[in-house]
XYZ file of C-alpha atoms in Angstrom:
706
model
C 106.241 296.618 -102.750
C 103.670 294.225 -101.203
C 101.378 292.155 -103.318
C 97.821 291.277 -102.700
C 96.529 288.198 -103.986
C 92.723 287.298 -103.922
C 92.698 283.267 -103.555
C 89.383 282.356 -102.433
C 86.471 284.406 -104.458
C 88.271 283.827 -108.099
C 86.633 286.243 -110.777
C 84.710 288.088 -107.819
C 87.424 290.532 -107.349
C 87.009 291.504 -111.040
C 82.885 292.360 -110.623
C 82.306 295.654 -112.531
C 80.843 298.207 -110.725
C 78.363 299.272 -113.525
C 75.330 297.210 -114.469
C 72.438 297.653 -117.092
C 69.473 298.992 -115.424
C 67.721 295.786 -116.322
C 69.994 293.887 -114.125
C 68.226 295.658 -111.273
C 65.037 294.300 -111.749
C 66.346 290.686 -111.751
C 68.218 291.485 -108.356
C 66.406 288.896 -106.030
C 66.648 288.456 -102.246
C 67.857 284.680 -102.680
C 70.479 286.105 -104.963
C 71.486 288.806 -102.506
C 71.726 286.131 -99.652
C 73.782 283.827 -101.754
C 77.198 285.611 -101.188
C 80.071 283.675 -100.582
C 81.117 283.790 -96.936
C 84.836 283.216 -95.668
C 85.473 282.617 -91.966
C 87.957 280.707 -89.537
C 90.969 281.463 -91.290
C 94.221 280.164 -89.720
C 97.822 279.263 -90.614
C 99.974 276.511 -89.623
C 102.573 277.534 -86.780
C 105.878 276.367 -88.877
C 104.504 275.920 -92.493
C 103.131 278.509 -95.011
C 99.721 276.817 -95.148
C 96.571 278.332 -94.482
C 92.830 276.866 -94.373
C 89.578 278.497 -94.011
C 85.592 277.670 -94.315
C 84.056 278.775 -97.207
C 80.124 278.939 -97.064
C 77.904 279.309 -100.215
C 74.128 279.187 -100.069
C 74.540 277.277 -96.662
C 76.838 274.610 -98.388
C 80.037 274.612 -95.916
C 83.459 273.285 -97.089
C 87.036 273.530 -95.719
C 89.793 275.104 -98.102
C 93.665 275.187 -98.016
C 96.279 276.869 -99.859
C 100.221 276.620 -99.747
C 103.015 279.282 -100.574
C 104.333 280.191 -103.017
C 101.402 280.083 -105.037
C 98.653 280.093 -102.913
C 96.268 278.322 -104.961
C 92.959 277.208 -103.279
C 91.811 273.831 -102.879
C 88.876 272.466 -101.282
C 89.710 269.490 -98.941
C 86.153 268.614 -98.027
C 83.114 268.068 -100.423
C 79.909 268.496 -98.384
C 77.005 269.377 -100.801
C 74.126 270.005 -98.886
C 72.373 273.188 -96.853
C 72.229 270.883 -93.697
C 73.078 273.509 -91.178
C 76.213 271.637 -89.578
C 78.751 274.087 -88.524
C 82.218 273.725 -89.576
C 84.870 275.228 -87.150
C 87.878 274.857 -84.798
C 90.074 274.474 -87.846
C 93.086 273.203 -86.309
C 96.478 272.215 -87.924
C 99.419 270.605 -86.562
C 102.519 272.738 -86.204
C 104.273 271.364 -89.202
C 101.118 271.755 -90.885
C 100.594 268.323 -92.301
C 97.456 267.354 -90.139
C 94.189 269.453 -90.137
C 91.337 268.539 -87.907
C 88.077 270.582 -87.741
C 84.555 270.171 -85.827
C 81.388 269.667 -87.634
C 78.075 270.454 -86.060
C 77.225 272.236 -82.904
C 76.393 275.752 -82.100
C 79.732 277.611 -80.825
C 77.927 280.785 -80.821
C 75.359 280.011 -77.982
C 75.242 281.498 -74.673
C 74.142 278.075 -73.205
C 73.948 274.472 -74.466
C 70.548 272.957 -75.042
C 68.973 270.783 -72.422
C 70.311 267.069 -72.480
C 73.202 268.369 -74.758
C 71.307 267.863 -77.992
C 73.064 269.429 -80.958
C 71.141 271.636 -83.376
C 68.979 269.875 -85.795
C 67.611 272.706 -87.981
C 66.680 270.327 -91.077
C 64.639 268.220 -88.680
C 66.459 265.440 -89.602
C 65.176 261.877 -88.383
C 68.573 261.139 -87.212
C 69.868 263.039 -84.047
C 73.032 265.056 -85.450
C 76.217 264.964 -83.382
C 79.127 267.357 -82.932
C 82.133 265.471 -84.349
C 85.729 265.698 -85.150
C 86.962 265.186 -88.719
C 90.451 264.893 -90.314
C 91.086 266.457 -93.542
C 94.098 266.072 -95.665
C 95.764 269.458 -96.022
C 97.090 268.817 -99.733
C 93.422 267.356 -100.643
C 94.816 264.316 -102.015
C 92.479 261.934 -99.946
C 88.805 262.482 -98.716
C 88.144 263.943 -95.399
C 87.193 261.562 -92.831
C 85.053 261.479 -89.733
C 87.088 260.640 -86.481
C 84.889 260.751 -83.137
C 82.400 262.653 -81.245
C 84.264 265.670 -79.780
C 84.885 269.172 -79.624
C 87.749 272.046 -79.412
C 90.852 269.828 -80.593
C 94.468 270.628 -80.113
C 97.127 268.592 -82.400
C 100.579 268.569 -81.012
C 103.989 268.457 -82.686
C 104.173 264.554 -82.493
C 100.831 264.483 -84.027
C 98.624 263.372 -80.859
C 94.907 264.559 -80.695
C 93.494 265.914 -77.811
C 89.724 267.076 -77.555
C 86.903 268.037 -75.534
C 83.685 265.630 -74.996
C 81.191 266.273 -71.868
C 83.684 268.701 -70.221
C 86.433 266.194 -70.163
C 89.715 265.858 -72.346
C 89.683 262.869 -74.600
C 92.323 261.759 -77.056
C 92.008 259.553 -80.203
C 93.930 258.324 -83.467
C 93.914 260.159 -86.620
C 92.834 256.980 -88.185
C 89.201 257.221 -87.033
C 89.321 254.823 -84.063
C 87.180 255.490 -81.025
C 88.773 257.753 -78.684
C 89.365 257.414 -75.076
C 89.256 259.585 -71.737
C 92.961 260.985 -71.385
C 92.686 261.852 -68.017
C 89.924 262.534 -64.950
C 89.632 265.868 -63.764
C 86.513 266.803 -61.711
C 86.422 270.447 -63.163
C 85.028 271.253 -66.660
C 87.866 271.381 -68.979
C 88.741 273.471 -71.947
C 91.213 275.678 -73.530
C 93.736 273.020 -74.606
C 97.091 273.863 -75.585
C 100.059 271.370 -76.274
C 103.803 272.463 -75.062
C 106.052 273.389 -78.095
C 107.375 269.913 -78.344
C 104.217 268.127 -77.595
C 104.987 266.386 -74.388
C 102.486 268.270 -72.271
C 99.055 269.556 -72.580
C 97.947 272.663 -70.527
C 94.149 273.194 -69.913
C 91.818 275.304 -68.026
C 89.614 273.467 -65.240
C 86.380 275.449 -64.449
C 85.153 274.883 -61.084
C 82.061 276.836 -60.630
C 83.378 279.630 -58.463
C 87.017 279.611 -59.494
C 89.237 277.679 -61.958
C 92.966 276.448 -62.608
C 95.322 275.952 -65.023
C 96.369 272.488 -65.195
C 99.200 270.576 -66.897
C 99.124 266.757 -68.315
C 102.636 265.392 -68.394
C 101.822 261.618 -69.089
C 99.747 258.931 -68.081
C 102.026 258.150 -65.023
C 102.103 261.626 -63.223
C 99.402 263.271 -61.560
C 98.329 266.568 -62.828
C 100.329 269.829 -62.145
C 98.604 273.002 -61.100
C 99.955 276.383 -61.800
C 99.945 278.603 -58.847
C 96.559 277.581 -57.703
C 94.235 280.159 -55.991
C 90.783 281.302 -55.313
C 90.682 283.161 -58.657
C 89.615 282.830 -62.234
C 92.562 281.573 -64.127
C 92.383 281.366 -68.019
C 93.921 281.819 -71.269
C 97.271 279.426 -70.978
C 99.975 280.317 -73.299
C 103.311 278.328 -73.392
C 106.770 279.921 -73.311
C 108.731 279.365 -76.640
C 111.103 276.846 -74.710
C 108.005 275.200 -72.920
C 109.408 275.764 -69.664
C 106.448 278.171 -68.488
C 103.146 279.043 -68.859
C 101.531 282.611 -68.843
C 97.761 283.272 -68.131
C 95.357 285.564 -66.964
C 93.791 285.792 -63.708
C 90.373 287.346 -62.328
C 89.284 287.347 -58.748
C 87.109 284.234 -57.907
C 83.105 284.681 -56.953
C 82.401 285.564 -53.401
C 81.956 288.641 -51.420
C 78.782 290.618 -51.019
C 76.678 290.511 -54.059
C 77.791 293.316 -56.445
C 75.416 295.782 -57.760
C 73.305 295.006 -60.709
C 72.741 298.504 -61.533
C 76.002 299.882 -61.439
C 79.134 299.241 -63.452
C 81.762 297.982 -60.977
C 85.473 297.475 -61.876
C 86.786 293.883 -63.030
C 90.477 293.933 -62.176
C 92.876 291.417 -63.527
C 96.273 290.454 -63.364
C 98.698 288.490 -66.072
C 100.800 285.434 -64.190
C 103.741 283.076 -65.115
C 104.421 279.863 -63.671
C 107.074 277.280 -63.850
C 105.649 274.282 -65.571
C 107.892 271.723 -63.602
C 107.155 272.965 -60.280
C 103.896 275.029 -60.485
C 105.303 277.818 -58.704
C 104.266 281.538 -60.126
C 104.335 285.055 -59.766
C 102.366 287.946 -60.843
C 103.908 289.899 -63.871
C 101.351 292.798 -64.363
C 98.240 294.093 -62.454
C 95.730 296.329 -64.015
C 94.151 299.297 -62.144
C 90.996 299.167 -60.102
C 89.320 301.407 -62.691
C 86.395 300.546 -65.030
C 88.425 301.025 -68.175
C 91.000 299.148 -66.597
C 88.656 295.898 -66.303
C 89.272 292.434 -67.950
C 88.551 293.411 -71.629
C 84.994 292.528 -72.954
C 86.358 291.953 -76.667
C 87.212 289.410 -78.920
C 89.741 287.339 -77.707
C 89.488 288.737 -74.316
C 92.996 289.584 -72.861
C 94.928 288.429 -76.397
C 97.783 287.158 -74.130
C 101.099 286.091 -76.163
C 104.548 285.462 -75.633
C 107.111 288.041 -77.405
C 110.087 285.901 -77.463
C 111.134 284.168 -74.059
C 111.153 287.298 -71.741
C 108.284 289.614 -72.758
C 104.424 289.070 -72.737
C 101.679 291.248 -74.888
C 98.312 291.855 -74.138
C 95.272 294.108 -74.798
C 93.745 296.702 -72.684
C 91.121 299.108 -72.458
C 92.936 301.583 -69.748
C 93.090 304.699 -71.749
C 89.374 304.005 -73.492
C 90.764 302.344 -76.202
C 91.378 298.427 -77.018
C 95.382 298.793 -77.383
C 98.241 296.679 -77.457
C 100.732 296.686 -74.717
C 104.136 294.792 -73.848
C 105.654 293.884 -70.540
C 108.710 292.032 -69.075
C 108.033 288.474 -68.074
C 109.712 289.129 -64.825
C 107.449 292.050 -64.183
C 107.628 295.835 -64.519
C 105.774 298.428 -66.081
C 103.514 297.985 -69.265
C 104.363 299.684 -72.341
C 101.883 301.093 -74.830
C 102.439 299.837 -78.313
C 99.354 301.048 -80.205
C 98.512 304.675 -79.286
C 95.620 306.374 -80.963
C 91.794 306.935 -80.924
C 90.965 303.536 -82.442
C 90.690 299.781 -81.304
C 92.989 296.772 -82.193
C 91.314 293.615 -83.115
C 91.979 290.158 -84.576
C 95.481 290.152 -82.936
C 98.180 287.501 -83.627
C 102.120 287.413 -83.075
C 104.251 287.390 -86.351
C 106.105 284.060 -87.163
C 109.207 285.157 -85.529
C 107.545 286.703 -82.378
C 108.970 290.162 -82.982
C 105.844 291.892 -83.788
C 102.210 291.796 -83.637
C 99.688 291.903 -86.652
C 96.215 293.181 -85.939
C 93.139 294.951 -87.571
C 92.173 298.336 -86.370
C 89.498 300.914 -87.422
C 91.894 303.667 -88.456
C 93.944 304.625 -91.614
C 94.161 307.240 -94.204
C 90.786 307.219 -95.664
C 88.049 309.320 -94.556
C 85.525 307.522 -92.362
C 87.741 304.512 -91.672
C 86.644 304.529 -87.983
C 83.840 302.550 -89.852
C 85.942 299.964 -91.452
C 89.145 297.575 -90.507
C 92.787 297.715 -92.020
C 95.670 295.704 -91.216
C 98.944 296.990 -89.201
C 101.958 295.392 -87.576
C 103.565 296.670 -84.572
C 106.931 295.892 -83.215
C 107.122 294.558 -79.794
C 110.249 296.722 -79.523
C 108.394 299.853 -80.110
C 107.776 302.458 -82.813
C 105.110 303.587 -84.875
C 102.680 300.650 -86.223
C 103.200 299.956 -90.093
C 99.935 299.827 -92.198
C 99.834 296.657 -94.134
C 96.418 297.512 -95.981
C 94.791 300.966 -96.652
C 91.919 302.287 -98.709
C 88.005 301.834 -99.003
C 88.057 298.388 -98.367
C 88.082 296.159 -94.780
C 90.506 293.788 -94.064
C 90.496 291.420 -91.136
C 91.415 287.857 -89.360
C 95.324 288.042 -90.140
C 97.001 284.707 -90.251
C 100.850 284.952 -90.014
C 102.988 283.321 -92.596
C 107.053 283.254 -93.054
C 106.326 284.834 -96.592
C 103.696 287.462 -95.296
C 100.110 287.544 -94.076
C 97.057 285.979 -95.151
C 93.625 287.573 -94.245
C 90.118 288.017 -95.206
C 89.086 291.159 -97.218
C 86.091 292.635 -98.503
C 84.696 296.259 -99.506
C 81.280 297.803 -100.161
C 80.322 295.382 -102.874
C 83.006 292.563 -103.051
C 81.992 289.885 -100.573
C 84.678 288.630 -98.229
C 87.771 286.827 -99.734
C 90.941 285.529 -98.545
C 93.958 287.253 -99.740
C 97.782 287.115 -98.814
C 100.410 289.894 -98.427
C 103.570 288.858 -99.734
C 106.951 290.215 -98.795
C 108.809 291.801 -101.537
C 106.597 291.486 -104.511
C 106.538 294.036 -107.204
C 102.995 293.477 -108.542
C 99.700 292.310 -107.648
C 98.221 288.912 -108.758
C 94.825 287.871 -108.951
C 94.420 284.037 -108.707
C 91.815 281.989 -110.518
C 90.594 280.535 -107.022
C 87.379 278.227 -107.967
C 86.637 279.783 -111.181
C 83.227 280.865 -109.462
C 81.038 283.170 -111.366
C 81.116 286.924 -110.277
C 78.511 287.705 -107.338
C 76.339 289.487 -109.718
C 73.891 291.209 -107.236
C 76.903 293.326 -106.075
C 76.675 295.575 -109.263
C 73.364 296.714 -107.561
C 74.980 297.657 -104.489
C 75.001 301.117 -103.138
C 78.025 302.228 -101.645
C 77.046 303.272 -98.134
C 77.950 306.558 -96.711
C 78.805 307.335 -92.988
C 76.644 309.744 -91.386
C 76.322 311.028 -87.743
C 73.783 312.658 -85.570
C 73.899 313.701 -81.827
C 71.623 311.577 -79.137
C 69.284 313.815 -77.032
C 72.221 313.446 -73.966
C 74.978 314.997 -76.501
C 76.428 311.711 -77.408
C 77.786 311.215 -81.408
C 76.441 308.456 -82.955
C 77.424 306.864 -86.055
C 75.575 305.129 -88.867
C 75.781 303.882 -92.668
C 73.184 305.337 -94.772
C 72.111 302.972 -97.684
C 70.257 305.176 -100.345
C 69.797 304.531 -103.964
C 69.336 307.341 -106.350
C 66.053 308.601 -107.661
C 62.549 307.127 -107.106
C 60.825 310.381 -105.347
C 60.087 310.415 -101.530
C 60.589 306.789 -100.007
C 60.128 305.202 -96.867
C 62.919 305.028 -94.428
C 64.082 301.899 -92.539
C 66.277 301.895 -89.249
C 68.278 299.050 -88.958
C 69.831 298.007 -85.308
C 72.308 295.186 -85.050
C 72.636 292.756 -81.981
C 75.397 291.932 -79.800
C 75.468 294.581 -78.533
C 79.376 294.654 -78.668
C 79.334 294.959 -82.532
C 79.926 297.548 -85.158
C 78.354 297.606 -88.504
C 80.623 298.901 -91.215
C 80.998 300.687 -94.631
C 81.000 297.174 -96.277
C 80.695 293.466 -95.405
C 80.985 292.158 -91.782
C 83.435 289.860 -90.576
C 80.525 287.823 -88.973
C 78.130 285.795 -91.225
C 74.988 287.293 -89.213
C 75.909 290.751 -90.023
C 76.983 290.015 -93.595
C 73.445 288.791 -93.930
C 72.259 291.893 -92.326
C 74.299 293.821 -94.791
C 73.044 292.064 -97.916
C 69.414 292.467 -96.471
C 69.939 296.164 -96.371
C 71.498 296.558 -99.707
C 68.447 294.540 -100.945
C 65.773 296.753 -99.264
C 67.982 300.039 -100.518
C 67.481 298.466 -104.162
C 63.830 297.961 -103.713
C 62.182 300.983 -102.523
C 63.863 301.819 -98.953
C 66.284 304.444 -97.527
C 67.968 302.382 -94.866
C 70.154 303.617 -92.102
C 72.279 301.321 -89.782
C 72.664 302.835 -86.390
C 76.011 302.023 -84.137
C 74.039 302.943 -80.900
C 76.213 302.957 -77.681
C 76.907 299.531 -76.202
C 78.668 298.661 -79.415
C 82.324 298.425 -80.108
C 84.596 300.972 -82.510
C 84.163 304.113 -80.533
C 86.135 303.453 -77.179
C 85.393 301.723 -73.774
C 83.102 304.710 -72.564
C 80.820 304.438 -75.449
C 80.629 300.822 -75.133
C 80.153 300.755 -71.362
C 77.802 303.646 -70.766
C 75.473 304.743 -67.997
C 72.369 303.182 -67.573
C 72.827 300.618 -70.545
C 70.757 297.738 -71.333
C 68.562 296.422 -68.119
C 69.935 299.193 -66.193
C 67.821 301.857 -68.298
C 67.999 301.265 -71.844
C 69.804 304.520 -72.213
C 71.016 303.165 -75.840
C 67.507 303.540 -77.036
C 67.750 307.024 -77.592
C 70.323 306.888 -79.967
C 67.928 304.705 -82.002
C 65.005 307.143 -81.832
C 67.497 309.976 -82.719
C 68.558 308.023 -85.676
C 65.026 307.620 -86.735
C 64.200 311.491 -86.502
C 67.298 312.020 -88.197
C 65.993 309.653 -90.921
C 63.085 311.777 -91.150
C 64.911 314.984 -92.101
C 66.972 313.359 -95.204
C 65.944 314.221 -98.743
C 64.281 311.335 -100.429
C 62.791 309.959 -97.653
C 59.032 310.408 -96.749
C 59.200 311.228 -92.710
C 55.695 309.565 -92.306
C 56.820 306.314 -93.319
C 59.522 305.067 -91.048
C 60.034 301.597 -90.083
C 62.445 299.679 -87.857
C 64.110 296.135 -88.067
C 66.956 294.191 -86.254
C 67.964 290.810 -84.565
C 68.829 289.797 -81.204
C 69.705 292.947 -79.237
C 68.410 294.429 -82.437
C 65.089 292.963 -81.953
C 65.241 294.406 -78.506
C 65.552 297.882 -79.696
C 63.033 297.141 -82.425
C 60.370 296.110 -80.203
C 61.315 299.221 -77.720
C 60.916 301.476 -80.551
C 57.365 300.249 -81.511
C 56.403 300.075 -77.876
C 57.471 303.541 -77.093
C 57.298 305.381 -80.391
C 54.691 303.939 -82.508
C 54.197 307.543 -83.524
C 57.649 307.406 -85.124
C 57.951 303.636 -86.242
C 54.981 302.779 -88.325
C 56.010 299.068 -88.479
C 58.866 296.731 -87.475
C 60.405 293.206 -87.860
C 61.592 291.565 -84.666
C 64.189 288.801 -85.132
C 64.501 286.978 -81.880
C 64.676 289.887 -79.409
C 64.843 290.021 -75.869
C 61.698 291.723 -74.495
C 61.645 291.312 -70.749
C 64.915 292.113 -68.914
C 63.528 290.752 -65.595
C 63.112 287.313 -66.956
C 66.619 286.854 -67.118
C 68.788 288.989 -64.810
C 69.880 287.316 -61.499
C 68.939 283.772 -62.526
C 70.982 280.575 -63.485
C 70.515 278.432 -66.599
C 68.018 276.319 -64.899
C 65.863 279.637 -64.334
C 66.031 279.533 -60.658
C 67.317 282.889 -58.715
C 70.241 282.371 -56.731
C 70.009 281.148 -52.990
C 71.447 283.594 -51.069
C 70.878 285.686 -47.936
C 72.172 288.661 -49.107
C 70.130 289.723 -51.902
C 72.096 293.001 -52.892
C 69.932 295.395 -54.990
C 67.992 292.597 -56.778
C 64.834 293.777 -55.816
C 65.295 297.226 -57.381
C 67.065 295.544 -60.259
C 64.208 293.567 -61.390
C 61.986 296.659 -61.312
C 64.524 298.804 -63.242
C 64.954 296.092 -65.661
C 61.084 295.462 -66.355
C 60.798 299.177 -67.073
C 63.841 299.261 -69.410
C 61.877 296.437 -71.306
C 59.583 296.458 -74.251
C 56.932 294.833 -72.359
C 56.915 297.889 -70.116
C 55.519 300.023 -72.707
C 53.232 297.436 -74.612
C 50.260 299.374 -73.797
C 51.354 302.295 -76.163
C 52.072 299.809 -78.810
C 49.942 300.425 -81.998
C 52.273 299.706 -84.984
C 52.307 296.433 -86.797
C 55.177 294.092 -86.121
C 56.553 290.807 -87.491
C 57.946 288.287 -85.041
C 60.807 285.853 -86.538
C 62.526 283.266 -84.271
C 63.785 279.651 -84.343
C 62.574 277.678 -81.207
C 66.001 276.043 -80.409
C 67.305 279.411 -79.842
C 70.280 279.116 -77.476
C 70.905 282.896 -77.173
C 67.837 284.514 -76.346
C 64.660 282.061 -75.034
C 61.970 281.622 -77.747
C 59.839 282.236 -74.534
C 60.581 285.956 -75.051
C 58.824 286.148 -78.228
C 56.060 284.051 -77.209
C 55.325 286.280 -74.215
C 55.406 289.551 -76.042
C 53.100 287.992 -78.787
C 50.515 286.980 -76.289
C 50.824 290.465 -74.764
C 49.903 292.046 -78.028
C 47.165 289.826 -78.773
C 45.707 290.296 -75.698
C 45.444 294.260 -76.539
C 44.556 293.542 -80.293
C 47.958 294.863 -81.564
C 48.434 293.790 -85.096
C 51.160 291.187 -85.286
C 52.485 288.263 -87.729
C 54.901 285.500 -86.703
C 57.319 283.017 -88.390
C 58.773 280.545 -86.246
C 61.245 278.142 -87.616
C 61.067 274.771 -85.812
C 64.555 273.586 -84.584
C 66.526 276.319 -85.807
C 69.074 278.409 -83.469
C 69.659 282.171 -82.885
C 71.761 282.545 -85.852
C 70.143 280.611 -88.385
C 72.376 277.962 -89.521
C 70.756 277.333 -93.094
C 70.656 279.389 -96.034
C 67.161 278.210 -96.814
C 65.978 279.456 -93.101
C 67.858 283.108 -93.970
C 65.718 283.035 -97.425
C 62.603 282.366 -95.591
C 62.838 284.911 -92.830
C 64.599 287.730 -94.752
C 61.763 287.185 -97.698
C 59.025 287.474 -94.905
C 60.745 290.645 -93.296
C 61.229 292.275 -96.789
C 57.592 291.492 -97.600
C 56.097 292.589 -94.357
C 57.957 295.875 -94.619
C 57.034 296.530 -98.048
C 53.347 295.949 -97.382
C 53.251 297.927 -94.304
C 55.388 301.114 -95.620
C 54.326 300.903 -99.292
C 57.842 300.372 -100.713
C 58.279 299.561 -104.547
């Protein structure tokens, strides 16, 4: 029998689901947003040691734990809500070295001008992105090393990292680093060979990219089967003699249509490290579904022993795992079924893959995640977790699997599935107090409705008992390749949204979270619809239909329906208010896109590409504008609250500035909260409290909730 150990949240796993009615009155929004969040779980390659980042009220720290007891311990002692990310947790293979990155915005679509790092506290000292070393045992305090990003630690203890798109190295004693070698490309994806003697990397060169190998200070770089294509995702064979990687066609040819979906074929190659000679192992088809996966981890390429490779493809409409011989041949499906495989890691022995999937034995599991293991030799996948919880981010161990788990009430926590245990054990963890607001949470209920074109749409309904007819709220997630679930999200941005929806449900609203087309979880065709996004906003019909469905539910006042969301959800919020102020009586738009035509076909500098062949650019600009909220601003009458950080690196703050001016000129009521120096996904707990408090107050005031 397997054992599930809860090793991060301590007593949080013991929260009672019942609570006195008096407690609901003290359920405040700052409390709801104070949930502990766990992310970046990793394991050492050759040791049963794990590390993760734990965030509480904006204070980020790195934690570690070891077999057999997996007692968690903090290995950093940061104490401020300073908005400095902790990311890229990287063990040496033996697990005796742990390096991480502090600072930066690793979810950005583009870097800030001048290479400035986020400064959400408006500090007088310019923040830098830096590498740190932590003692995995916790015996010594963490130390700052050098400025840099994306570290890789070899089996011999060598540290490589990226600075200014070049590969650098540094000693782990904190001395200043030096450039490891010169490459005229922009380098990334560093990975050491198993013995630590060689370093593979990707050299991005604009319209193509190469896989390079550094073999020492006295030898030139070796290039792996260089071509006109985009090569990426290098993975070492177990013996270190070969590299596997993915290849897509390079840029060129006539401009592809902006308005029509076109296939993006790709292939898997291997190359001999000594000679650089390579050969194709597998090629995708030329269909839309067979395109390079637009998914977490991309192709998720791994070696399975020395003679096979595993990867992810959506060729059958679902993100599934396949295995193919390294010498070439037919790929064999490992995970058949109407579900997606996500968060994929190889087992310690390389004989199986461990992954999360939205399937299982519990009703409505298509809106959850559970863990499975599948042998690369074939056979039915074996479930590792089941039930009404959610589990994700597996990290392989020789004694089992570590992962992050949650449910509708319990926030994310690190857990371990042991081999051969007989009874479950709950560890004391940090001995932290229970997350009290969860006693006031409702259990969201999966609901479905049909869009006008007949597509089935999923959502989660947050509805507390009693209170008469309440105002309804539509929540629309961002991304858009995201999925809201029947519990906490594996992304911190959407766990904040989940806590906010729970707060709104407990304070006088009925909330419907809409998983509109363009999102993940329901197949390739659902995620890649005709006329979606700037090509026509076909996804908006799902949102409007959700609003009309919400109007029909018992306990909802059909005349008081609002809408809120962030990023792409901000776009859909603005679309709802522009096109259907008759339905949506108020909205809160967090950093949304408002004019598609400002973005398509332009480079990072805001300039259109200089090319004689324009393709369908003129038509695309017209269609993109028509698909945007600004195209229907003359029909907009409902009040709106705009919220944005002015250092947003995902959606230009100019999008909010432009729309606010358009509403001002038309005397449409709007309010605004601009947070100086914050980014897209706010880095500070204080910023989230300020923004969500303003949103809740605005919606309550406009829609007349309790």
